[in-house]
Short mmCIF file of C-alpha atoms and ligand atoms in Angstrom, two decimals:
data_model
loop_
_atom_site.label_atom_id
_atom_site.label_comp_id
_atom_site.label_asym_id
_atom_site.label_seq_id
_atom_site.Cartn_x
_atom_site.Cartn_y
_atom_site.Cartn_z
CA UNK A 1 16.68 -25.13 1.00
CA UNK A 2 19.87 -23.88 -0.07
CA UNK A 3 20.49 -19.18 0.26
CA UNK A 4 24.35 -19.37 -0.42
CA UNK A 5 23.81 -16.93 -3.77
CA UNK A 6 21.34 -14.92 -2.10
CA UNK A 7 23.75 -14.86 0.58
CA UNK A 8 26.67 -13.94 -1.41
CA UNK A 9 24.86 -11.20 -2.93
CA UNK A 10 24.06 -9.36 -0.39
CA UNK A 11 27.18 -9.69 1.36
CA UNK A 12 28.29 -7.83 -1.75
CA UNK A 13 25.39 -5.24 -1.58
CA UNK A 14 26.00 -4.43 2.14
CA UNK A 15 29.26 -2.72 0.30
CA UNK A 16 27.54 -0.73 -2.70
CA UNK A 17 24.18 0.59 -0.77
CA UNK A 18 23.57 1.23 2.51
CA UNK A 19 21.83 -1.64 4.47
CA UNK A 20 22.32 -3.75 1.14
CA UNK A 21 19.20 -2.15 -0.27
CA UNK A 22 17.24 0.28 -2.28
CA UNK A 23 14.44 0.50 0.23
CA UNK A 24 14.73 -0.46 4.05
CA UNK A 25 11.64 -3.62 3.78
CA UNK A 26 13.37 -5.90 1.66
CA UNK A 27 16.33 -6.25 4.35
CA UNK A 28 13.86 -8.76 6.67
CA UNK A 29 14.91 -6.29 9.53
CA UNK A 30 11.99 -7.20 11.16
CA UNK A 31 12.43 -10.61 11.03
CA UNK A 32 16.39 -11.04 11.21
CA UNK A 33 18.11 -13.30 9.03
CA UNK A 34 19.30 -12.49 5.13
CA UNK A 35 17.22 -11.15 2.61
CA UNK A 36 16.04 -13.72 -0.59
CA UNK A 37 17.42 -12.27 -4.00
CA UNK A 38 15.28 -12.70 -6.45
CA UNK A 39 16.42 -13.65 -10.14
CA UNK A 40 12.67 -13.54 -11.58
CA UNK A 41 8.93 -13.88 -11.33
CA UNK A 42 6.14 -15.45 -13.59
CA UNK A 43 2.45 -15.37 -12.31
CA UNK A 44 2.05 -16.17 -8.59
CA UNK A 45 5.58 -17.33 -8.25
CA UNK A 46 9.11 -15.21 -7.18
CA UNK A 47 12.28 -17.64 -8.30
CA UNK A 48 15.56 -17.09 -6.43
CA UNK A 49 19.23 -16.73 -7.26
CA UNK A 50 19.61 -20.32 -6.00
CA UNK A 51 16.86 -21.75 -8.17
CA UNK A 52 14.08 -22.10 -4.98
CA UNK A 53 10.62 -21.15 -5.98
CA UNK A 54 8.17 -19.15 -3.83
CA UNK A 55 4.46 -18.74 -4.20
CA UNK A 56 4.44 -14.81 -3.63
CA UNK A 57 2.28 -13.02 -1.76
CA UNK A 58 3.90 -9.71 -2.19
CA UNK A 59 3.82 -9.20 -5.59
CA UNK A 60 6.07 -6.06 -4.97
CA UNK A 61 4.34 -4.72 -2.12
CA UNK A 62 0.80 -4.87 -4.27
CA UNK A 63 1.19 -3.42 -7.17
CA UNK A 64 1.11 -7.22 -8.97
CA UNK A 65 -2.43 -7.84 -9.11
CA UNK A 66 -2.55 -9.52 -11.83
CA UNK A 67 0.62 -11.61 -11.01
CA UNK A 68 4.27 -11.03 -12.44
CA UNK A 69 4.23 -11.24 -16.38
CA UNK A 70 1.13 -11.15 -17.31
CA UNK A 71 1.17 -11.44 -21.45
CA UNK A 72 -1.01 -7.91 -22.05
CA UNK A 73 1.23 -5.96 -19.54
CA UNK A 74 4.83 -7.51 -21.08
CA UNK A 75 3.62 -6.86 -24.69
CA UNK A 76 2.22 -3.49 -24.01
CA UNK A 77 5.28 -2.22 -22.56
CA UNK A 78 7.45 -4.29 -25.60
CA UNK A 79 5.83 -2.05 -27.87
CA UNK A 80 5.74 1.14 -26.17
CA UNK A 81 9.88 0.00 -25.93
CA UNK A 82 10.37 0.25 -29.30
CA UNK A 83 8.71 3.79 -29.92
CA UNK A 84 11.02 5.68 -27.60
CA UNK A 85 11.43 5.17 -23.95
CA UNK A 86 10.97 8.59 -22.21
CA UNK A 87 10.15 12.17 -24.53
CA UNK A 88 9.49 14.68 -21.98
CA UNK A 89 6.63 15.45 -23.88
CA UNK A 90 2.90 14.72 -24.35
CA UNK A 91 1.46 11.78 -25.12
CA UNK A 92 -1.57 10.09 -25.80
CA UNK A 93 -1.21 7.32 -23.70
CA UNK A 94 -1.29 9.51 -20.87
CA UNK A 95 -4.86 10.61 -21.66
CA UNK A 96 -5.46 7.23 -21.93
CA UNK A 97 -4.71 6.32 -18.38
CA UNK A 98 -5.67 9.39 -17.84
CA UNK A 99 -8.91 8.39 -18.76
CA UNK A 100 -9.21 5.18 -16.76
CA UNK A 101 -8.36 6.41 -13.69
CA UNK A 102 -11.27 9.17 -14.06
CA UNK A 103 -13.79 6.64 -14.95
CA UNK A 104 -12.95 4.00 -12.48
CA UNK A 105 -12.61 6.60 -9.31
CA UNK A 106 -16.31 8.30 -8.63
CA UNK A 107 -14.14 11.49 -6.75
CA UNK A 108 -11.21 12.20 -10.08
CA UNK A 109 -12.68 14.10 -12.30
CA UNK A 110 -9.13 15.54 -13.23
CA UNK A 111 -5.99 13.54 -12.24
CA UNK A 112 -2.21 14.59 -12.50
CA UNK A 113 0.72 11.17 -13.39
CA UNK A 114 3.92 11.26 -11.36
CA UNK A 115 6.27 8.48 -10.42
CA UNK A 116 6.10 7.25 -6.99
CA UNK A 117 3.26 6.85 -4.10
CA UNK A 118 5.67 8.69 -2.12
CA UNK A 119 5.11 11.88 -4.75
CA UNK A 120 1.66 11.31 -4.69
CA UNK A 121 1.03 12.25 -1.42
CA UNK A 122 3.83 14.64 -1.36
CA UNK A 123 2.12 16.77 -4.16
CA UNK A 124 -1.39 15.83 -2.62
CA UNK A 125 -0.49 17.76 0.84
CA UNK A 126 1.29 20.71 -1.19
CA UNK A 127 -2.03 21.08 -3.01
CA UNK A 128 -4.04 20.86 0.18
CA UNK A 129 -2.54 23.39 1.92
CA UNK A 130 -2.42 25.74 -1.49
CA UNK A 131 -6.08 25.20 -1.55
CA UNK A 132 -6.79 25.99 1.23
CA UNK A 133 -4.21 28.66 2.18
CA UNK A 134 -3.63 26.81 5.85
CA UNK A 135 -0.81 24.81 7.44
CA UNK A 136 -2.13 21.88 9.14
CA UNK A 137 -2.03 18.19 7.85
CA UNK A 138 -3.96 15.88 10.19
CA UNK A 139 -2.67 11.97 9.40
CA UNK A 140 -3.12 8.74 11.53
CA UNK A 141 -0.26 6.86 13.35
CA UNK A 142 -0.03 3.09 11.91
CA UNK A 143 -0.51 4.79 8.43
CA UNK A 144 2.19 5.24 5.74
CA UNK A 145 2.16 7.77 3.07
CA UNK A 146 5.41 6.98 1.66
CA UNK A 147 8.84 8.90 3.09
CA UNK A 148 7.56 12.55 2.90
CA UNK A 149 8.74 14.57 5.58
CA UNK A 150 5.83 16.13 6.94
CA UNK A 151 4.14 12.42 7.20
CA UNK A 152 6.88 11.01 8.97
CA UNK A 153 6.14 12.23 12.18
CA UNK A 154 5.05 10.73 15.28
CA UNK A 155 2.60 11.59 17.75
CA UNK A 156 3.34 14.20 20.52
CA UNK A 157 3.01 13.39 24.07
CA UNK A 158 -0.28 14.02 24.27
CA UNK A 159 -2.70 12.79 21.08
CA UNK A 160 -3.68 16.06 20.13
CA UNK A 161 -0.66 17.75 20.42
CA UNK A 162 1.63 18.76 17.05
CA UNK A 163 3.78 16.10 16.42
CA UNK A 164 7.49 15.09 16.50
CA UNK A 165 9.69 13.80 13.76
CA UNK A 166 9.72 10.87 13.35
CA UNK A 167 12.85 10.48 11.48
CA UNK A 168 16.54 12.48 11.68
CA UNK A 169 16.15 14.98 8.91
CA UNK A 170 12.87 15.85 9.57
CA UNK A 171 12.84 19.12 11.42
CA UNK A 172 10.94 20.01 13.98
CA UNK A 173 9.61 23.12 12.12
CA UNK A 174 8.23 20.55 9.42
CA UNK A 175 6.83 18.06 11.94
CA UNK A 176 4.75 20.97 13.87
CA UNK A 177 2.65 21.65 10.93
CA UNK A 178 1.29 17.55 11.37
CA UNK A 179 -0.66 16.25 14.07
CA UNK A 180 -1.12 12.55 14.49
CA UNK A 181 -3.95 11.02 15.76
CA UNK A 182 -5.87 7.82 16.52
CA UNK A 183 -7.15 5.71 13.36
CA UNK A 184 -10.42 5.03 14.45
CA UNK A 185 -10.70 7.56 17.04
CA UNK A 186 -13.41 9.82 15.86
CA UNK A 187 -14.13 11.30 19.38
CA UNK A 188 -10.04 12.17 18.92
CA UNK A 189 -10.50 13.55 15.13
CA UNK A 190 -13.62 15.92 17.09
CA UNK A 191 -11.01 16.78 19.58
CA UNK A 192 -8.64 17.78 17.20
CA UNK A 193 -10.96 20.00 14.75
CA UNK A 194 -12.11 22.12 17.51
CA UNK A 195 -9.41 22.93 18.58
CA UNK A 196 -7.33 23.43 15.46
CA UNK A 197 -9.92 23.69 12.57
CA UNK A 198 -9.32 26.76 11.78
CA UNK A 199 -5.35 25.73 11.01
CA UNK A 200 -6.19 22.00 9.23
CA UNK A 201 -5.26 22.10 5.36
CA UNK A 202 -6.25 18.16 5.02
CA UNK A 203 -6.97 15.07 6.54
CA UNK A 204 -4.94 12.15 4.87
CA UNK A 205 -5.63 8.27 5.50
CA UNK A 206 -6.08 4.73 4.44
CA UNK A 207 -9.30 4.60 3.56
CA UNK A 208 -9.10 0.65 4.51
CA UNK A 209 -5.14 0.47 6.14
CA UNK A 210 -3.01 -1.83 4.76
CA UNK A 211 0.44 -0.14 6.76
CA UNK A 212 -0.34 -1.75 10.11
CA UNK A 213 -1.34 -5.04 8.61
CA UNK A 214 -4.85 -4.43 7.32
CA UNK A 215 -7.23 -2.46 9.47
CA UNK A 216 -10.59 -1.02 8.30
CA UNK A 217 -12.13 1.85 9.54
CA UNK A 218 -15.46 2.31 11.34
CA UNK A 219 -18.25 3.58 9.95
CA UNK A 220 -18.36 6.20 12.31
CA UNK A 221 -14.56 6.95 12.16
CA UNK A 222 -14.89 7.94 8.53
CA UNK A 223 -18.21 9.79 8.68
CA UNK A 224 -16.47 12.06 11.10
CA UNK A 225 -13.53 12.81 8.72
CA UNK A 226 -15.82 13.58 5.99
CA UNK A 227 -18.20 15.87 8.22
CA UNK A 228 -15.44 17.93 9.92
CA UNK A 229 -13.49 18.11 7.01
CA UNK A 230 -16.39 20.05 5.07
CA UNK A 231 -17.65 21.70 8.44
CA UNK A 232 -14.26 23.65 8.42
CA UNK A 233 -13.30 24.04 4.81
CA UNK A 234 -10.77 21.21 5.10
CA UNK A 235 -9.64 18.81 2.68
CA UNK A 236 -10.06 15.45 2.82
CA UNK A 237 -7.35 12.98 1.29
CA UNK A 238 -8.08 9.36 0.63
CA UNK A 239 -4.23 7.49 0.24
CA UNK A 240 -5.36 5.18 -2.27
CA UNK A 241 -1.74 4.41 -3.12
CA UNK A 242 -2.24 0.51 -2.04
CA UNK A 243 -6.33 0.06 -2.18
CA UNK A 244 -7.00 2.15 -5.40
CA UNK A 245 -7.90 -0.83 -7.93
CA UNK A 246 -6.92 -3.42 -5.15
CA UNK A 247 -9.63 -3.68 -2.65
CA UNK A 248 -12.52 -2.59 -6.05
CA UNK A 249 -11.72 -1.42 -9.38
CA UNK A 250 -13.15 2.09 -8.10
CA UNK A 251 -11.16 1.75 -5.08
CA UNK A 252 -11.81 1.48 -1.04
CA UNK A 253 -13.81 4.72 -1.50
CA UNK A 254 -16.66 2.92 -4.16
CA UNK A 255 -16.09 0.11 -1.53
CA UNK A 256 -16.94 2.41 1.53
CA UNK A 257 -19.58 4.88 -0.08
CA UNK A 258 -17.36 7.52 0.99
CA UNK A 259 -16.40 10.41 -1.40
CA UNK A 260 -13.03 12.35 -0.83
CA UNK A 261 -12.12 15.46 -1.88
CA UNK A 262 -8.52 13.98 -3.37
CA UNK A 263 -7.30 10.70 -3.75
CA UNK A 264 -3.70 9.63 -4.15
CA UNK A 265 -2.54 6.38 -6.22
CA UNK A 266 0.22 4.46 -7.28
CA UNK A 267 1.21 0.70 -7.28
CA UNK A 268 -1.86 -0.80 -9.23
CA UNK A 269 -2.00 1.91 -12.00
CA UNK A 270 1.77 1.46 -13.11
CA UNK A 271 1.27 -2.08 -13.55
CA UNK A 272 4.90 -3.17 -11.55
CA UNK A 273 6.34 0.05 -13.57
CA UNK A 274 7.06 3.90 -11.48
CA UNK A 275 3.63 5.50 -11.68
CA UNK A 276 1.81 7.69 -8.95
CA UNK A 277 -1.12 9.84 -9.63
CA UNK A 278 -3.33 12.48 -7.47
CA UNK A 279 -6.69 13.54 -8.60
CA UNK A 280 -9.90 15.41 -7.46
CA UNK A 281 -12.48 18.09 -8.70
CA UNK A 282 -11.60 19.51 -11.38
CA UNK A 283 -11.97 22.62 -9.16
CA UNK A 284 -9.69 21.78 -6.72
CA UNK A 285 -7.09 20.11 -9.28
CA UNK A 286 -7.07 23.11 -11.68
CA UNK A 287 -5.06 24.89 -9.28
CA UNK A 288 -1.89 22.83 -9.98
CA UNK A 289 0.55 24.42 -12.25
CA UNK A 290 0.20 25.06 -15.22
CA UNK A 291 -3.37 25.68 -14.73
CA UNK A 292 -2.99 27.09 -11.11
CA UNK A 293 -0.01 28.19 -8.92
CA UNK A 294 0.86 25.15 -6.98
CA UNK A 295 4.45 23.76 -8.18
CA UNK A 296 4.61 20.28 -9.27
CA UNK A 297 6.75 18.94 -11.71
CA UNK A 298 8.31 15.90 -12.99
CA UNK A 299 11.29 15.03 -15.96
CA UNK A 300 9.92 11.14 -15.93
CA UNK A 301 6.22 11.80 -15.23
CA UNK A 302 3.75 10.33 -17.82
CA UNK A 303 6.89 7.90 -18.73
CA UNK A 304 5.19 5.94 -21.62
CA UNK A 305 6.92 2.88 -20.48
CA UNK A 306 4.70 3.12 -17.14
CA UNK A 307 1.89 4.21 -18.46
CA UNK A 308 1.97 1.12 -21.39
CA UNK A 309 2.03 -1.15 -17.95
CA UNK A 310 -0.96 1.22 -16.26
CA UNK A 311 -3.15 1.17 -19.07
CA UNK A 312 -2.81 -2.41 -20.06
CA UNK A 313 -3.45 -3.57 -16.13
CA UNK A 314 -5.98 -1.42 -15.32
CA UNK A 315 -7.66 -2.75 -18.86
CA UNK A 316 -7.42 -6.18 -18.02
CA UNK A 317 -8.88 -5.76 -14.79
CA UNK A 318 -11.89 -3.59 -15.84
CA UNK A 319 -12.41 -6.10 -18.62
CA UNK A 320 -11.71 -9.35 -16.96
CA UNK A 321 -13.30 -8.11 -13.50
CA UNK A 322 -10.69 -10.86 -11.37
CA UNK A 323 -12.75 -9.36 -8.19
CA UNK A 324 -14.81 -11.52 -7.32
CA UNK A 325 -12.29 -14.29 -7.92
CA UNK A 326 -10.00 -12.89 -5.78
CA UNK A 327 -12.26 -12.35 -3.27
CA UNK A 328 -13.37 -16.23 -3.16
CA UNK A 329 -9.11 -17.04 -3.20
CA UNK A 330 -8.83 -14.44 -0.29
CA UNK A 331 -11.49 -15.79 1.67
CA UNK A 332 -10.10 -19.49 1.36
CA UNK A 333 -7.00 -17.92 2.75
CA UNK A 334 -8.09 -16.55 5.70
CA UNK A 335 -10.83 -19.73 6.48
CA UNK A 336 -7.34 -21.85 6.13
CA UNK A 337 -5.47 -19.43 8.27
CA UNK A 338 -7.44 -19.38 10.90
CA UNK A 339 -8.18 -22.60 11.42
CA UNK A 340 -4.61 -23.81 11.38
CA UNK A 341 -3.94 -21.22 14.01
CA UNK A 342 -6.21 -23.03 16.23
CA UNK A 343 -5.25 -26.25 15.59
CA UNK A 344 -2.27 -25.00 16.73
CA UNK A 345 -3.01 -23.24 19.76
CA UNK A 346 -1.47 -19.73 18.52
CA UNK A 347 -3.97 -17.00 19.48
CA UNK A 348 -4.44 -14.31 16.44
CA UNK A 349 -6.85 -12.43 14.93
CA UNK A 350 -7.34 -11.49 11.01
CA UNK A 351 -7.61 -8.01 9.12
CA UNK A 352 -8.92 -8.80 5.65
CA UNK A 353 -10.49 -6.49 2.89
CA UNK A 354 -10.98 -8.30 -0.35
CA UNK A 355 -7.17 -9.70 -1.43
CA UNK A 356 -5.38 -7.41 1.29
CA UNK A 357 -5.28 -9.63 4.47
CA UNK A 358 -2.66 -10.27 7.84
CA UNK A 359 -2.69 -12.71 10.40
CA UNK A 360 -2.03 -10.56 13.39
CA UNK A 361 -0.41 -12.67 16.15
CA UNK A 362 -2.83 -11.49 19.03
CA UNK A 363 -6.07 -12.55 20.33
CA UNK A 364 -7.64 -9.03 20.21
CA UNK A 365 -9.02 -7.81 17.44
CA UNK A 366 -6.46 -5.35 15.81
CA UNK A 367 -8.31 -1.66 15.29
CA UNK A 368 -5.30 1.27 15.24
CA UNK A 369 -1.32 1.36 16.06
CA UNK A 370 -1.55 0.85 19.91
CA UNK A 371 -3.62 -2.74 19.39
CA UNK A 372 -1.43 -3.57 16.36
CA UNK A 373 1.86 -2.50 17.95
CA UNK A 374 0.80 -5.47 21.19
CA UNK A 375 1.21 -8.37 18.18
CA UNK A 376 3.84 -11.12 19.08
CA UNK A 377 6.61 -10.12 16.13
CA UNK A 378 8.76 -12.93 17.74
CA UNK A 379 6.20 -15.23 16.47
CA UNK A 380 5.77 -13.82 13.48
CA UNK A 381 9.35 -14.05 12.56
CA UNK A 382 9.46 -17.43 13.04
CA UNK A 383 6.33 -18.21 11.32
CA UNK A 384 7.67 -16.11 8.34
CA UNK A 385 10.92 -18.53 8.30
CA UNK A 386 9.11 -21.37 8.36
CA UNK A 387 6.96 -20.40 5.36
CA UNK A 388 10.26 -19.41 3.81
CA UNK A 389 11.54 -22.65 4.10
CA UNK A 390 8.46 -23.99 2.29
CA UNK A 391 8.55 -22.37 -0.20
CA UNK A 392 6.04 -19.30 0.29
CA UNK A 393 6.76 -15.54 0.75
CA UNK A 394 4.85 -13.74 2.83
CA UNK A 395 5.47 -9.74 4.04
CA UNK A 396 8.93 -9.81 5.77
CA UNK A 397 6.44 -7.93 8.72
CA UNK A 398 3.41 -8.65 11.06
CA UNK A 399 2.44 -5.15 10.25
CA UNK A 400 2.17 -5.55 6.41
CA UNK A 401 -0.45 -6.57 4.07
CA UNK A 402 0.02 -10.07 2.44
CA UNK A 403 -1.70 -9.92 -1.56
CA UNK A 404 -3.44 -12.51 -3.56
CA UNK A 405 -3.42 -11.85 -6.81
CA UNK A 406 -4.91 -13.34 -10.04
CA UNK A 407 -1.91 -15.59 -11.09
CA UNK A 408 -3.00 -17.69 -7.45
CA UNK A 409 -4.87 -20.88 -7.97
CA UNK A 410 -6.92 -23.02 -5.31
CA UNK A 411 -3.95 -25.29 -4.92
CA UNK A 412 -1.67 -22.47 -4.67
CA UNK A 413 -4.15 -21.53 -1.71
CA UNK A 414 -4.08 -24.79 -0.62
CA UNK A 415 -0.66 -25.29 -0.61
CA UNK A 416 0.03 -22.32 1.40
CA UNK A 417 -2.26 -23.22 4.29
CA UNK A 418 -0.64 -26.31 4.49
CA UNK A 419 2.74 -24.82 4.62
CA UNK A 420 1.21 -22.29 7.63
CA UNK A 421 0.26 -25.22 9.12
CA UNK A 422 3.14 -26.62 9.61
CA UNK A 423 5.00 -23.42 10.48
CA UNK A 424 2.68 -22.40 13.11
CA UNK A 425 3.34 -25.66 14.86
CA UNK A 426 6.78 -25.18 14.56
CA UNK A 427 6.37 -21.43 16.25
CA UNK A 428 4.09 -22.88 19.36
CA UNK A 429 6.93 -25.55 19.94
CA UNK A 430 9.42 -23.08 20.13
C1 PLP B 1 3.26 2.23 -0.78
C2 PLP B 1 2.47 3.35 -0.23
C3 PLP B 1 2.89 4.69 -0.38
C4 PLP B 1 4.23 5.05 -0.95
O1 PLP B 1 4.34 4.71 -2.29
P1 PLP B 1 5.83 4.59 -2.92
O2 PLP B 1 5.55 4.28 -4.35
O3 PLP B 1 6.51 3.52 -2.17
O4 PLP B 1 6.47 5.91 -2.76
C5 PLP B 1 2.04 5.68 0.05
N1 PLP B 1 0.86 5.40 0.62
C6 PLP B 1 0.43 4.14 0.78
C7 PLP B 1 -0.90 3.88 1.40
C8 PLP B 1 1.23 3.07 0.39
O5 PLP B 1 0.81 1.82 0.61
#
C-alpha cells in the first residue's frame, strides 16, 4: 500500500504547524511512523490522499456515530448554508438542540452551546467553583477533559496530595487548586473528602472512561462520588463529552442510574461540526451569565452550521434508535478480537461499553491509569501497522477508544477481525 502523498504532505505540514498538526493525536506519536492524510470519508470508510481505503474506527475521535455523510446531517447543514453561516445572534435552532439535549439527558434541565469539549469542561469547572464559592476540583488520572489548564495536572507524590502540572504553561498556582486521584479508588475519593471537603468545588469524571482505552467504573466507585459529593455540598460533574449519546441516547449516566449534578458534552451533539454544551438544574445553571454572574461567552457559540449537524444527528438517532444495532456490531467485535488474540498467543484483555471498546495488550484486567499504563504499546504499534496495511484504522493509541458506528456492516466486522488476525500474528512473530 502505497503513503508517498500522505507522505509528501506532511513533510510540507511539518513546515506550516508545529508537529505537522492541528492537534498532537493525529501525528501517530505513539506509534511512530507518518501520519495517513485523509482526502474524504463516506459511511464507515476514511479514503486517503493516495486513493487507499480504510474501514474507520475513529470516526473523528467519536463524534461519527452515524458514520461520515450521512444524507440527513449533509442536507441539514446544506440548508442551514444557504441562510447565513454564523449571526451572532439567536436562533431557533438552538432551542431546538436545545431541546434535545434536555429531553434525552435525565440531569439537563437547562443547558448552555459552546464550541469545543475542551470549553465544556472549562466553563463546567468555572461554574462549579462559582457555585459553590470553593477552590478545589477533584479529577481522575487516565481521564481527559480536553487541554484546560487546571485538568492537566498530574498527581502529586503522594495520591492525595495537590497536584503538579502536568504540562509547561500550567502554573503551579493553577495545578494546586486540582487533586488527582485513583479512578476506581473510592477508599482514595473517602480519603480525599475528609480531608479536603470543606475546599472541593467538584468532582469531574468519565462516567464510563474512554481516555485510557475504555474503563468502567465500579459500582461502588461511583456511589461514593455521588454520596460525598452531596455530603459536603460539592458538585458532581459527569464528562459526557465522548459517552453522552454514544454509550445510550441519554448517555453513560441513564446507562449507570447515576444522576450528576452537571454534565458536559460535545462530539455526538455537533454531528462532526464544533459544538460543546454543559447543562444541569436549572438552579445551578441559572447562575451563568446573563442570568447569574459566572462569565462565559462565545462569538461562534450556537453556530447554526453546528447546530443544523447536532439537531439532525441527535434526530436520527432518537428516531432510528441504531443502539441496539450497534451494540450486536460491537459485541461481534470484541467476540472476534478476542479470540484471534488467542489463537495467537498475545495475552490482552478488553474494555467495552456498548460501541466504545480497546484491546488492551495485557493479561490483567485494565481498571485505572497504573493497570492501563503496564499495556505492551510496542505491540500495539505494530498491531496498529499491520491493520494499517490492511486497510483498517484503528486509534493511533493503546490508550484510546476504537468506535463502531452505524455506517459498519457485519462484513465490515468481519473483515476487520480477519485483518487483526493476521496482524496479531505478525506482532507475536516479531
Ligand atoms: C474529547 C474529549 C474532551 C475534549 O473535547 P474537545 O472537543 O477535543 O475539546 C473532553 N472530555 C472528554 C471525555 C473527551 O473525550
Amino acid at each position: 500500500m502505497s503513503r508517498t502523498k500522505s507522505q509528501l504532505a506532511f513533510a510540507r505540514a511539518k513546515t506550516l504547524m508545529p508537529g505537522g498538526v492541528n492537534s498532537p493525536a493525529r501525528a501517530f506519536g505513539a506509534v511512530g511512523g507518518d501520519p495517513i492524510f485523509i482526502d474524504r470519508a463516506q459511511g464507515a470508510y476514511l479514503y486517503d490522499l493516495d486513493g487507499n481505503r480504510y474501514i474507520d474506527y475513529i470516526g473523528s475521535w467519536g463524534p461519527m456515530i452515524l458514520g461520515h455523510g450521512h444524507p440527513k446531517v449533509v442536507e441539514a447543514v446544506t440548508r442551514a448554508l444557504h441562510r447565513g453561516t454564523s449571526y451572532g445572534a439567536p436562533t431557533e435552532a438552538e432551542s431546538e438542540l436545545a431541546e434535545l439535549v434536555i429531553e434525552a439527558v435525565p440531569s439537563i434541565e437547562k443547558v448552555r452551546l459552546v464550541n469545543s469539549g475542551t470549553e465544556a469542561t472549562m466553563s463546567a469547572i468555572r461554574l462549579a467553583r462559582g457555585y459553590t464559592g470553593r477552590d478545589v476540583i477533584v479529577k481522575f488520572a487516565g481521564n481527559y477533559h480536553g487541554h484546560v489548564d487546571s485538568l492537566l495536572v498530574a498527581a502529586g507524590s503522594s495520591a492525595a496530595t495537590l497536584g503538579a502540572p502536568n504540562s509547561p504553561g500550567v502554573t503551579c498556582g493553577t495545578a494546586r487548586d486540582t487533586l488527582v486521584l485513583r479512578y476506581n479508588d473510592a477508599a482514595g475519593l473517602h480519603a480525599a473528602f475528609e480531608r479536603h471537603g470543606q475546599e472541593i468545588a467538584g468532582v469531574i469524571l468519565e462516567p464510563v472512561v474512554g481516555n485510557m482505552g475504555v474503563v468502567k467504573p465500579s459500582e461502588e466507585f461511583l456511589s461514593a462520588a455521588r454520596t460525598l459529593t452531596r455530603q459536603y455540598g460539592a458538585l458532581l460533574i459527569f464528562d459526557e463529552v465522548m459517552t453522552g449519546f454514544r454509550v445510550a441516547y441519554g448517555g453513560a449516566q441513564s446507562l449507570l442510574g447515576v444522576t450528576p449534578d452537571l454534565t458536559t458534552l460535545g462530539k455526538i451533539i455537533g454531528g462532526g461540526l464544533p459544538v460543546g454544551a454543559y447543562g444541569g438544574p436549572a438552579a445551578i445553571m441559572d447562575h451563568v451569565l446573563p442570568a447569574g454572574k459566572v462569565f462565559q461567552a462565545g462569538t461562534l457559540s450556537g453556530n447554526p452550521l453546528a447546530v443544523a449537524a447536532g439537531i439532525a444527528t441527535l434526530k436520527v438517532l432518537r428516531d432510528e434508535n441504531p443502539y441496539p444495532r450497534l451494540h450486536a456490531l460491537a459485541a461481534r467485535l470484541v467476540g472476534g478480537l478476542e479470540q484471534a488474540a488467542r489463537d495467537a498467543d498475545v495475552a490482552c484483555s478488553v474494555g467495552w461499553c456498548e460501541s466504545m471498546l480497546t484491546l488492551f495488550f495485557s493479561s490483567q484486567p485494565v481498571t485505572d491509569w497504573d493497570t492501563a499504563s503496564r499495556c505492551d504499546t510496542k505491540r500495539y504499534a505494530r498491531y496498529f501497522w499491520g491493520l494499517v496495511e490492511r486497510g483498517v484504522y484503528m486509534p493511533c493509541s493503546q490508550f484510546e477508544a476504537l468506535f463502531v458506528s452505524a455506517a459498519h456492516t457485519e462484513a465490515d466486522i468481519d473483515a476487520t477481525i480477519e485483518a487483526a488476525r493476521q496482524a496479531l500474528a505478525e506482532t507475536a512473530a516479531a
